[in-house]
Amino acid sequence: MHLTATTQFGLEELLADELYSLGADITHIGSRAVEFIGDQRLLYEVALWSRLSMRLLRPFAAFYAADEKALYREVSRIDWQDFIGPGQTFAITSVVNRSTFEHSLFVAQLTKDAIVDQFRERTGERPSVDTRTPDIRLHLRMSENEVILSLDAAGDSLHRRGYRQHTNEAPLNEVLAAGLVMLSGWDGKKPLIDPMCGSATILTEAGLLAQRIAPGLFHQGKFGFENWYDFEPELWSQVREEAKAQRLEEPQAYIAGSDLDPKVIDMAAANITAAGLEDFIRLSVRDVKDAVAPSKEEPGIVITNPPYGERIGEEAEMEALYKTIGDALKANFQGYDAFVFTGNLEAAKRIGLKAARRTPLFNGPIDCRLLKYELYRGSRRAPSPHPPAPSPAERGSYGGAEDGGE
Ligand SMILES: C[S@@+](CC[C@H](N)C(=O)[O-])C[C@H]1O[C@@H](n2cnc3c(N)ncnc32)[C@H](O)[C@@H]1O
C-alpha cells in the first residue's frame, strides 16, 4: 500500500532514514512528509516504532476541485462503504492551503455532507460523526485546489505518545524532542544531559531510544487501522509482542536532567515514570550554572531547550541566562558536544561560542535553530606548578571566535 508519514519541518531526511530502516520503500521526500510503500506489517511497525512521524496516512483518492460543486461531486464519486463500515463513526481532519477555499472547516463540512448524503441515499442510514474518538478518521489535504483524501492510520497524531501526565508552560512536542536527539547523532550510549529539562521530553525520548522501547506501545486507545476492513488482528498482536520483546532492561546510557523549578521536576518525574523509565533517568533541582558532567573521562552530549523569553521586557534577563548557559558549558562540559535548541537567536549570541552547526527547525510557529557547540577539552585547566606545553589540539580553546550570529 502507498503510505505517507508527515513530520516537522527539518526532520524529513531523518524520517526517511527511520522508515527505510523499518523496511519501507521510500518513493518521495517532500516538505514535512515522506511517501513510501509497504505492507500491513510495515504499517503496524511504523505505528509502533516511528519516533519522527506525526500523522500516518493511507491515501485513497486524489482529484482537483475548482469549487464547492466540484468538491461535492468528486467526494460523491467515491464508494464510501469501502471505508466506513455499518455502525462506524467517522471524522474529517482537513488542511487547506494556497487554494480558492479559505476555510479548512468549511471544506471538511462539505466533504462530510457528501459522505452522509451518499449513505442516506444508498442505505437509508447515515453514519454518525464523532470528532473526538471516531472509528474512522479521514484526512483531507487541499493544496492549490488539488485534494488528497487519506485514511488516518493512527487516528491521531503520533506525537501524542500517551506518557505525558503533566507539562510545564512550554513543553516540546515529542516528535520534535526525538528529532533533536536524533539530529544530535547521539549513539544511545554516551552520557546525555539536559540541564533545563522542563517536563523532560528530551530525556524521555532519549530514554526510549536507548532502551529500545517502541513509542507506539504507549498509544492510548485503538489505532485507526484497528477499525479498517482489512485489519489483521493476529499480525498486529504479533508485531506488538515483537516490539515489547525488543526492550532492553539494562541501562544503556547515563541520562540526567535538572531544572531550576522543583514543581517542574515533579512533573518530569511523573512523565518519566509513566514512560517506565524511572530506573534510567536521573533528575535534580539545580540552576543551569551549577550543572555538572557525570564523568570527566567519558564525554557525552548536552541537549537543552532554554526559555526563549517571548514576552516584551525579558531581553536583558534572557541575555544573562544565555551567558550563564555558555559559561556553564565552557566550565563544566569540556569534551562534550552541546546542542541548544532556541528561538531566541539574539540571546543565543551571549553563549559566547561559535556554533559548529545550525539546523533550522520550528517549534510551533517559532523559527528556531538547533545550535551545535563543540566544547574542546583542556582550555580551563587548574594551574599546575609545571604546566606541560599545550598540544596543538588543546590550543584551540572553545572552537574559535565568538559567535557572530546568523
Ligand atoms: C522551554 S522550557 C523546557 C521545556 C522542555 N524541553 C520540555 O519539553 O518540557 C525551559 C525550562 O528552563 C527552566 N529554567 C529557566 N531558567 C533556568 C535556570 N537558570 N536553570 C535551570 N533551569 C532553568 C525553566 O524552569 C523551564 O522548565
CSV table of C-alpha atoms and ligand atoms in Angstrom, one decimal:
chain,number,residue,atom,x,y,z
A,1,MET,CA,0.0,0.0,0.0
A,2,HIS,CA,1.0,3.6,-0.6
A,3,LEU,CA,1.5,5.5,2.7
A,4,THR,CA,2.5,9.0,3.7
A,5,ALA,CA,4.1,9.9,7.1
A,6,THR,CA,4.0,13.6,8.0
A,7,THR,CA,6.6,15.2,10.3
A,8,GLN,CA,8.0,18.5,11.4
A,9,PHE,CA,9.9,20.8,9.2
A,10,GLY,CA,13.6,19.8,9.1
A,11,LEU,CA,13.1,16.2,10.1
A,12,GLU,CA,12.2,14.8,6.7
A,13,GLU,CA,15.5,13.2,5.8
A,14,LEU,CA,15.8,11.6,9.3
A,15,LEU,CA,12.2,10.3,8.9
A,16,ALA,CA,13.0,8.8,5.6
A,17,ASP,CA,16.1,7.0,7.2
A,18,GLU,CA,13.9,5.8,10.0
A,19,LEU,CA,11.2,4.4,7.7
A,20,TYR,CA,13.8,2.9,5.4
A,21,SER,CA,15.4,1.1,8.4
A,22,LEU,CA,11.9,-0.3,9.2
A,23,GLY,CA,11.7,-1.8,5.7
A,24,ALA,CA,9.8,1.0,3.8
A,25,ASP,CA,10.4,1.6,0.1
A,26,ILE,CA,10.7,5.4,0.0
A,27,THR,CA,9.1,6.9,-3.0
A,28,HIS,CA,9.3,10.7,-2.3
A,29,ILE,CA,10.7,13.0,0.4
A,30,GLY,CA,8.7,16.2,0.4
A,31,SER,CA,8.2,19.2,2.7
A,32,ARG,CA,7.1,17.8,6.1
A,33,ALA,CA,6.2,14.5,4.6
A,34,VAL,CA,7.7,11.2,3.3
A,35,GLU,CA,5.9,8.9,0.9
A,36,PHE,CA,6.6,5.2,0.9
A,37,ILE,CA,5.3,1.8,0.0
A,38,GLY,CA,4.8,-1.1,2.4
A,39,ASP,CA,2.5,-3.9,3.5
A,40,GLN,CA,0.3,-4.3,6.6
A,41,ARG,CA,3.2,-5.5,8.7
A,42,LEU,CA,5.2,-2.4,7.8
A,43,LEU,CA,2.2,-0.1,8.6
A,44,TYR,CA,1.9,-1.7,12.1
A,45,GLU,CA,5.7,-1.5,12.7
A,46,VAL,CA,5.8,2.2,11.7
A,47,ALA,CA,2.8,3.0,14.0
A,48,LEU,CA,4.7,1.3,16.9
A,49,TRP,CA,8.3,2.3,16.1
A,50,SER,CA,8.4,5.6,14.3
A,51,ARG,CA,9.7,8.4,16.6
A,52,LEU,CA,9.5,11.0,13.9
A,53,SER,CA,6.1,10.5,12.3
A,54,MET,CA,3.2,12.8,13.2
A,55,ARG,CA,0.4,11.6,11.0
A,56,LEU,CA,0.5,8.2,9.3
A,57,LEU,CA,-1.8,8.4,6.2
A,58,ARG,CA,-3.0,5.9,3.6
A,59,PRO,CA,-4.1,8.0,0.6
A,60,PHE,CA,-7.0,6.5,-1.5
A,61,ALA,CA,-8.3,9.4,-3.7
A,62,ALA,CA,-6.9,12.4,-5.4
A,63,PHE,CA,-8.7,15.0,-7.5
A,64,TYR,CA,-8.9,18.6,-8.5
A,65,ALA,CA,-11.8,20.7,-7.0
A,66,ALA,CA,-12.2,24.1,-8.6
A,67,ASP,CA,-15.2,25.0,-6.5
A,68,GLU,CA,-17.7,23.7,-4.0
A,69,LYS,CA,-19.8,21.8,-6.6
A,70,ALA,CA,-16.7,20.0,-7.9
A,71,LEU,CA,-15.6,19.1,-4.4
A,72,TYR,CA,-19.1,17.7,-3.5
A,73,ARG,CA,-19.2,15.8,-6.9
A,74,GLU,CA,-15.7,14.2,-6.6
A,75,VAL,CA,-16.3,13.2,-3.0
A,76,SER,CA,-19.7,11.6,-4.0
A,77,ARG,CA,-17.9,9.5,-6.7
A,78,ILE,CA,-16.0,7.5,-4.0
A,79,ASP,CA,-17.8,4.4,-2.7
A,80,TRP,CA,-17.7,5.3,1.0
A,81,GLN,CA,-18.9,1.8,2.1
A,82,ASP,CA,-15.4,0.6,1.2
A,83,PHE,CA,-14.1,2.7,4.0
A,84,ILE,CA,-16.8,3.3,6.6
A,85,GLY,CA,-18.5,0.1,7.9
A,86,PRO,CA,-22.0,-0.3,9.2
A,87,GLY,CA,-22.4,1.5,12.6
A,88,GLN,CA,-18.9,3.1,12.4
A,89,THR,CA,-18.4,6.7,13.3
A,90,PHE,CA,-16.1,9.0,11.4
A,91,ALA,CA,-14.5,12.4,11.4
A,92,ILE,CA,-12.5,14.5,8.9
A,93,THR,CA,-9.3,16.4,9.6
A,94,SER,CA,-8.6,19.0,6.9
A,95,VAL,CA,-5.6,21.0,6.0
A,96,VAL,CA,-6.1,23.6,3.3
A,97,ASN,CA,-3.5,25.9,1.8
A,98,ARG,CA,-2.9,28.0,-1.3
A,99,SER,CA,-6.5,27.3,-2.6
A,100,THR,CA,-9.6,29.2,-3.5
A,101,PHE,CA,-11.3,27.6,-0.5
A,102,GLU,CA,-10.3,29.7,2.5
A,103,HIS,CA,-11.6,27.7,5.5
A,104,SER,CA,-10.5,24.1,6.2
A,105,LEU,CA,-13.6,23.7,8.4
A,106,PHE,CA,-15.9,24.5,5.5
A,107,VAL,CA,-14.1,22.0,3.3
A,108,ALA,CA,-14.4,19.3,6.0
A,109,GLN,CA,-18.1,20.1,6.4
A,110,LEU,CA,-18.8,19.9,2.7
A,111,THR,CA,-16.9,16.6,2.4
A,112,LYS,CA,-18.8,15.2,5.4
A,113,ASP,CA,-22.2,16.3,3.8
A,114,ALA,CA,-21.3,14.5,0.6
A,115,ILE,CA,-20.4,11.3,2.5
A,116,VAL,CA,-23.5,11.4,4.7
A,117,ASP,CA,-25.8,12.1,1.7
A,118,GLN,CA,-24.4,9.1,-0.1
A,119,PHE,CA,-25.0,6.8,2.8
A,120,ARG,CA,-28.5,8.1,3.2
A,121,GLU,CA,-29.3,7.6,-0.5
A,122,ARG,CA,-27.8,4.1,-0.7
A,123,THR,CA,-28.6,2.5,2.7
A,124,GLY,CA,-31.2,4.8,4.3
A,125,GLU,CA,-28.9,5.2,7.3
A,126,ARG,CA,-26.3,7.9,8.0
A,127,PRO,CA,-23.1,7.3,9.8
A,128,SER,CA,-22.5,9.5,12.9
A,129,VAL,CA,-19.7,12.0,13.2
A,130,ASP,CA,-17.5,11.7,16.3
A,131,THR,CA,-14.8,14.3,16.2
A,132,ARG,CA,-13.1,13.1,19.4
A,133,THR,CA,-12.7,9.3,19.0
A,134,PRO,CA,-14.0,8.3,15.6
A,135,ASP,CA,-13.7,4.8,14.4
A,136,ILE,CA,-12.5,6.1,11.0
A,137,ARG,CA,-10.6,9.3,10.8
A,138,LEU,CA,-10.3,10.7,7.3
A,139,HIS,CA,-7.6,13.2,6.4
A,140,LEU,CA,-8.2,15.8,3.6
A,141,ARG,CA,-5.3,17.8,2.3
A,142,MET,CA,-6.0,20.6,-0.3
A,143,SER,CA,-3.2,22.4,-1.9
A,144,GLU,CA,-3.8,24.7,-4.9
A,145,ASN,CA,-7.2,23.0,-5.1
A,146,GLU,CA,-5.6,19.6,-5.5
A,147,VAL,CA,-7.2,17.3,-3.0
A,148,ILE,CA,-5.8,14.1,-1.4
A,149,LEU,CA,-8.1,12.0,0.7
A,150,SER,CA,-6.5,9.5,3.1
A,151,LEU,CA,-7.3,7.2,5.9
A,152,ASP,CA,-5.5,8.3,9.1
A,153,ALA,CA,-3.8,5.0,10.1
A,154,ALA,CA,-3.1,6.1,13.7
A,155,GLY,CA,-6.3,8.0,14.2
A,156,ASP,CA,-4.4,10.8,15.9
A,157,SER,CA,-1.1,12.5,15.6
A,158,LEU,CA,1.6,10.0,16.8
A,159,HIS,CA,3.4,12.8,18.7
A,160,ARG,CA,0.8,12.3,21.5
A,161,ARG,CA,2.6,9.3,22.8
A,162,GLY,CA,0.5,8.9,25.9
A,163,TYR,CA,3.2,9.0,28.5
A,164,ARG,CA,2.9,12.7,29.3
A,165,GLN,CA,0.9,13.3,32.5
A,166,HIS,CA,1.8,16.9,33.2
A,167,THR,CA,3.6,19.6,31.3
A,168,ASN,CA,5.2,22.9,32.1
A,169,GLU,CA,4.4,26.1,30.2
A,170,ALA,CA,6.3,25.3,27.0
A,171,PRO,CA,6.8,21.6,26.5
A,172,LEU,CA,8.4,20.4,23.3
A,173,ASN,CA,6.3,18.2,21.0
A,174,GLU,CA,7.5,14.6,21.5
A,175,VAL,CA,8.4,14.2,17.8
A,176,LEU,CA,10.5,17.4,17.8
A,177,ALA,CA,12.2,16.2,21.0
A,178,ALA,CA,13.0,12.8,19.4
A,179,GLY,CA,14.2,14.7,16.3
A,180,LEU,CA,16.6,16.8,18.4
A,181,VAL,CA,18.1,13.7,19.9
A,182,MET,CA,18.4,12.1,16.5
A,183,LEU,CA,19.8,15.2,14.8
A,184,SER,CA,22.5,15.3,17.6
A,185,GLY,CA,23.8,11.9,16.3
A,186,TRP,CA,23.7,10.5,19.9
A,187,ASP,CA,24.7,6.9,19.9
A,188,GLY,CA,22.4,5.9,22.8
A,189,LYS,CA,25.5,5.1,24.9
A,190,LYS,CA,27.3,8.3,25.8
A,191,PRO,CA,26.0,10.4,28.8
A,192,LEU,CA,23.2,12.7,27.8
A,193,ILE,CA,22.4,15.7,29.9
A,194,ASP,CA,19.5,18.3,29.8
A,195,PRO,CA,20.2,21.0,32.4
A,196,MET,CA,16.9,22.9,31.7
A,197,CYS,CA,14.8,19.8,31.2
A,198,GLY,CA,11.3,21.1,32.0
A,199,SER,CA,8.8,18.3,31.7
A,200,ALA,CA,11.6,16.0,30.5
A,201,THR,CA,10.5,15.4,26.9
A,202,ILE,CA,14.1,15.3,25.5
A,203,LEU,CA,15.2,13.0,28.3
A,204,THR,CA,12.2,10.7,27.9
A,205,GLU,CA,12.6,10.4,24.1
A,206,ALA,CA,16.3,9.7,24.6
A,207,GLY,CA,15.5,7.1,27.2
A,208,LEU,CA,13.0,5.3,24.9
A,209,LEU,CA,15.6,5.3,22.1
A,210,ALA,CA,18.4,4.0,24.3
A,211,GLN,CA,16.3,1.3,25.9
A,212,ARG,CA,14.8,0.3,22.5
A,213,ILE,CA,11.3,1.0,23.6
A,214,ALA,CA,8.7,1.4,20.9
A,215,PRO,CA,6.9,4.8,21.5
A,216,GLY,CA,3.7,3.4,20.0
A,217,LEU,CA,3.3,1.0,22.9
A,218,PHE,CA,2.1,3.9,25.0
A,219,HIS,CA,-0.7,4.8,22.5
A,220,GLN,CA,-4.0,5.4,24.3
A,221,GLY,CA,-7.0,3.6,22.8
A,222,LYS,CA,-7.1,1.9,19.4
A,223,PHE,CA,-5.0,2.9,16.4
A,224,GLY,CA,-7.2,3.9,13.4
A,225,PHE,CA,-6.2,0.9,11.4
A,226,GLU,CA,-7.7,-1.4,14.0
A,227,ASN,CA,-11.1,-0.3,12.7
A,228,TRP,CA,-10.3,-0.8,9.0
A,229,TYR,CA,-11.9,-3.5,6.9
A,230,ASP,CA,-8.5,-5.1,6.1
A,231,PHE,CA,-7.2,-5.1,9.7
A,232,GLU,CA,-5.2,-8.2,10.6
A,233,PRO,CA,-5.6,-8.7,14.4
A,234,GLU,CA,-3.2,-11.7,14.6
A,235,LEU,CA,-0.4,-9.9,12.7
A,236,TRP,CA,-0.9,-6.8,14.8
A,237,SER,CA,-0.6,-8.7,18.1
A,238,GLN,CA,2.5,-10.5,16.8
A,239,VAL,CA,4.1,-7.2,15.8
A,240,ARG,CA,3.2,-5.7,19.3
A,241,GLU,CA,4.7,-8.7,21.1
A,242,GLU,CA,7.9,-8.5,19.0
A,243,ALA,CA,8.1,-4.8,19.9
A,244,LYS,CA,7.7,-5.5,23.6
A,245,ALA,CA,10.5,-8.1,23.4
A,246,GLN,CA,12.9,-5.6,22.0
A,247,ARG,CA,13.1,-3.6,25.2
A,248,LEU,CA,16.5,-3.6,26.9
A,249,GLU,CA,16.4,-4.0,30.6
A,250,GLU,CA,19.9,-2.9,31.4
A,251,PRO,CA,20.5,0.8,31.4
A,252,GLN,CA,22.3,1.7,28.2
A,253,ALA,CA,23.4,5.2,29.0
A,254,TYR,CA,23.7,7.8,31.7
A,255,ILE,CA,20.8,10.1,31.1
A,256,ALA,CA,20.2,13.0,33.5
A,257,GLY,CA,18.3,16.3,33.7
A,258,SER,CA,17.8,19.2,36.0
A,259,ASP,CA,15.7,22.3,36.2
A,260,LEU,CA,15.6,25.3,38.5
A,261,ASP,CA,11.9,24.8,39.3
A,262,PRO,CA,11.1,22.0,41.8
A,263,LYS,CA,7.4,21.8,40.6
A,264,VAL,CA,8.6,21.2,37.0
A,265,ILE,CA,10.9,18.4,38.3
A,266,ASP,CA,7.9,16.7,39.9
A,267,MET,CA,6.1,16.8,36.6
A,268,ALA,CA,9.2,15.5,34.8
A,269,ALA,CA,9.4,12.6,37.3
A,270,ALA,CA,5.7,11.7,36.7
A,271,ASN,CA,6.2,11.7,33.0
A,272,ILE,CA,9.3,9.6,33.2
A,273,THR,CA,7.6,7.1,35.5
A,274,ALA,CA,4.6,6.9,33.0
A,275,ALA,CA,7.1,6.0,30.3
A,276,GLY,CA,8.5,3.3,32.6
A,277,LEU,CA,11.9,5.0,32.6
A,278,GLU,CA,12.3,5.9,36.3
A,279,ASP,CA,15.3,3.5,36.6
A,280,PHE,CA,17.1,5.0,33.7
A,281,ILE,CA,16.9,8.8,34.1
A,282,ARG,CA,18.1,10.9,37.0
A,283,LEU,CA,16.6,14.2,37.9
A,284,SER,CA,17.6,17.0,40.2
A,285,VAL,CA,16.6,20.6,41.1
A,286,ARG,CA,19.5,22.8,40.0
A,287,ASP,CA,20.4,26.0,38.4
A,288,VAL,CA,22.0,25.6,35.0
A,289,LYS,CA,25.0,27.5,36.3
A,290,ASP,CA,25.7,24.5,38.6
A,291,ALA,CA,25.1,21.8,36.0
A,292,VAL,CA,27.8,19.2,36.0
A,293,ALA,CA,29.0,16.4,33.8
A,294,PRO,CA,28.9,12.9,35.3
A,295,SER,CA,32.4,12.0,34.4
A,296,LYS,CA,35.4,13.7,33.0
A,297,GLU,CA,36.7,10.6,31.3
A,298,GLU,CA,33.6,9.8,29.2
A,299,PRO,CA,32.4,12.9,27.4
A,300,GLY,CA,28.8,12.9,26.3
A,301,ILE,CA,26.3,15.4,25.0
A,302,VAL,CA,24.2,18.2,26.3
A,303,ILE,CA,20.8,18.8,24.6
A,304,THR,CA,18.7,21.6,26.0
A,305,ASN,CA,15.8,23.9,25.2
A,306,PRO,CA,16.1,27.1,27.3
A,307,PRO,CA,13.3,29.6,27.6
A,308,TYR,CA,13.1,32.0,24.6
A,309,GLY,CA,11.6,34.9,26.5
A,310,GLU,CA,8.7,35.8,24.2
A,311,ARG,CA,7.3,38.5,26.5
A,312,ILE,CA,8.4,42.1,25.9
A,313,GLY,CA,10.9,43.3,28.5
A,314,GLU,CA,12.6,39.9,29.0
A,315,GLU,CA,15.6,40.7,26.7
A,316,ALA,CA,18.1,41.5,29.4
A,317,GLU,CA,17.1,38.5,31.5
A,318,MET,CA,17.4,36.2,28.5
A,319,GLU,CA,20.8,37.6,27.6
A,320,ALA,CA,22.0,37.0,31.1
A,321,LEU,CA,20.6,33.5,31.1
A,322,TYR,CA,22.2,32.5,27.8
A,323,LYS,CA,25.5,33.9,29.0
A,324,THR,CA,25.2,31.7,32.1
A,325,ILE,CA,24.5,28.7,29.9
A,326,GLY,CA,27.6,29.4,27.8
A,327,ASP,CA,29.7,29.8,30.9
A,328,ALA,CA,28.4,26.5,32.4
A,329,LEU,CA,29.1,24.7,29.2
A,330,LYS,CA,32.7,26.0,28.9
A,331,ALA,CA,33.5,25.3,32.6
A,332,ASN,CA,31.7,22.0,33.2
A,333,PHE,CA,31.3,20.2,30.0
A,334,GLN,CA,34.7,20.1,28.3
A,335,GLY,CA,35.0,17.4,25.7
A,336,TYR,CA,31.2,17.4,25.2
A,337,ASP,CA,29.1,18.4,22.2
A,338,ALA,CA,26.3,20.7,23.3
A,339,PHE,CA,23.1,21.3,21.4
A,340,VAL,CA,21.0,24.3,22.3
A,341,PHE,CA,17.5,24.5,20.7
A,342,THR,CA,16.3,28.0,20.7
A,343,GLY,CA,14.0,30.6,19.0
A,344,ASN,CA,16.0,33.5,20.6
A,345,LEU,CA,19.0,33.9,18.3
A,346,GLU,CA,19.8,37.3,19.7
A,347,ALA,CA,20.2,35.9,23.2
A,348,ALA,CA,22.0,32.8,21.8
A,349,LYS,CA,24.9,35.1,20.8
A,350,ARG,CA,25.6,35.5,24.6
A,351,ILE,CA,26.5,31.9,24.8
A,352,GLY,CA,29.9,33.1,23.5
A,353,LEU,CA,30.8,30.1,21.5
A,354,LYS,CA,31.0,29.6,17.8
A,355,ALA,CA,28.3,27.2,16.6
A,356,ALA,CA,29.7,24.3,14.6
A,357,ARG,CA,26.3,23.6,13.0
A,358,ARG,CA,22.9,25.4,12.9
A,359,THR,CA,19.9,23.3,12.0
A,360,PRO,CA,16.7,25.3,11.1
A,361,LEU,CA,13.6,23.9,12.7
A,362,PHE,CA,10.3,25.2,14.0
A,363,ASN,CA,8.8,25.0,17.5
A,364,GLY,CA,5.2,25.5,16.6
A,365,PRO,CA,5.2,28.8,14.7
A,366,ILE,CA,8.6,29.9,16.2
A,367,ASP,CA,11.5,29.9,13.8
A,368,CYS,CA,14.3,28.1,15.7
A,369,ARG,CA,17.8,26.7,15.4
A,370,LEU,CA,19.4,23.7,16.9
A,371,LEU,CA,22.9,25.1,17.6
A,372,LYS,CA,25.7,22.7,18.0
A,373,TYR,CA,28.8,23.7,20.1
A,374,GLU,CA,31.9,21.6,20.3
A,375,LEU,CA,33.5,22.1,23.7
A,376,TYR,CA,37.1,21.2,23.4
A,377,ARG,CA,39.0,19.9,26.3
A,378,GLY,CA,41.9,21.4,28.1
A,379,SER,CA,41.2,25.1,28.0
A,380,ARG,CA,40.3,25.5,31.6
A,381,ARG,CA,42.9,23.5,33.4
A,382,ALA,CA,43.6,24.1,37.0
A,383,PRO,CA,47.0,25.8,37.2
A,384,SER,CA,49.9,23.4,38.0
A,385,PRO,CA,53.3,24.3,39.1
A,386,HIS,CA,54.9,22.9,35.9
A,387,PRO,CA,52.3,23.1,33.3
A,388,PRO,CA,53.0,21.0,30.2
A,389,ALA,CA,53.1,22.7,26.9
A,390,PRO,CA,49.7,22.5,25.3
A,391,SER,CA,49.3,20.2,22.3
A,392,PRO,CA,48.2,21.8,19.1
A,393,ALA,CA,44.7,20.3,19.6
A,394,GLU,CA,44.4,21.8,23.0
A,395,ARG,CA,45.3,25.3,21.9
A,396,GLY,CA,42.0,25.7,20.2
A,397,SER,CA,40.1,26.8,23.3
A,398,TYR,CA,36.4,26.6,22.7
A,399,GLY,CA,36.5,26.3,19.0
A,400,GLY,CA,37.3,29.7,17.8
A,401,ALA,CA,35.8,33.2,17.8
A,402,GLU,CA,32.7,34.4,19.5
A,403,ASP,CA,29.6,33.6,17.6
A,404,GLY,CA,28.8,36.3,15.1
A,405,GLY,CA,25.1,35.3,14.9
A,406,GLU,CA,23.1,34.4,11.9
B,1,LIG,C1,11.3,25.8,27.4
B,1,LIG,S1,11.4,25.1,29.0
B,1,LIG,C2,12.0,23.5,28.6
B,1,LIG,C3,10.9,22.6,28.1
B,1,LIG,C4,11.3,21.1,28.0
B,1,LIG,N1,12.2,20.9,26.8
B,1,LIG,C5,10.0,20.3,27.9
B,1,LIG,O1,9.8,19.6,26.9
B,1,LIG,O2,9.2,20.3,28.8
B,1,LIG,C6,12.7,25.8,29.8
B,1,LIG,C7,13.0,25.4,31.2
B,1,LIG,O3,14.1,26.0,31.7
B,1,LIG,C8,14.0,26.2,33.1
B,1,LIG,N2,14.9,27.2,33.6
B,1,LIG,C9,14.9,28.6,33.4
B,1,LIG,N3,15.9,29.2,34.0
B,1,LIG,C10,16.7,28.2,34.5
B,1,LIG,C11,18.0,28.2,35.1
B,1,LIG,N4,18.6,29.3,35.4
B,1,LIG,N5,18.5,27.0,35.5
B,1,LIG,C12,17.8,25.8,35.2
B,1,LIG,N6,16.6,25.8,34.6
B,1,LIG,C13,16.1,26.9,34.2
B,1,LIG,C14,12.5,26.5,33.3
B,1,LIG,O4,12.1,26.2,34.6
B,1,LIG,C15,11.9,25.7,32.2
B,1,LIG,O5,11.4,24.4,32.7
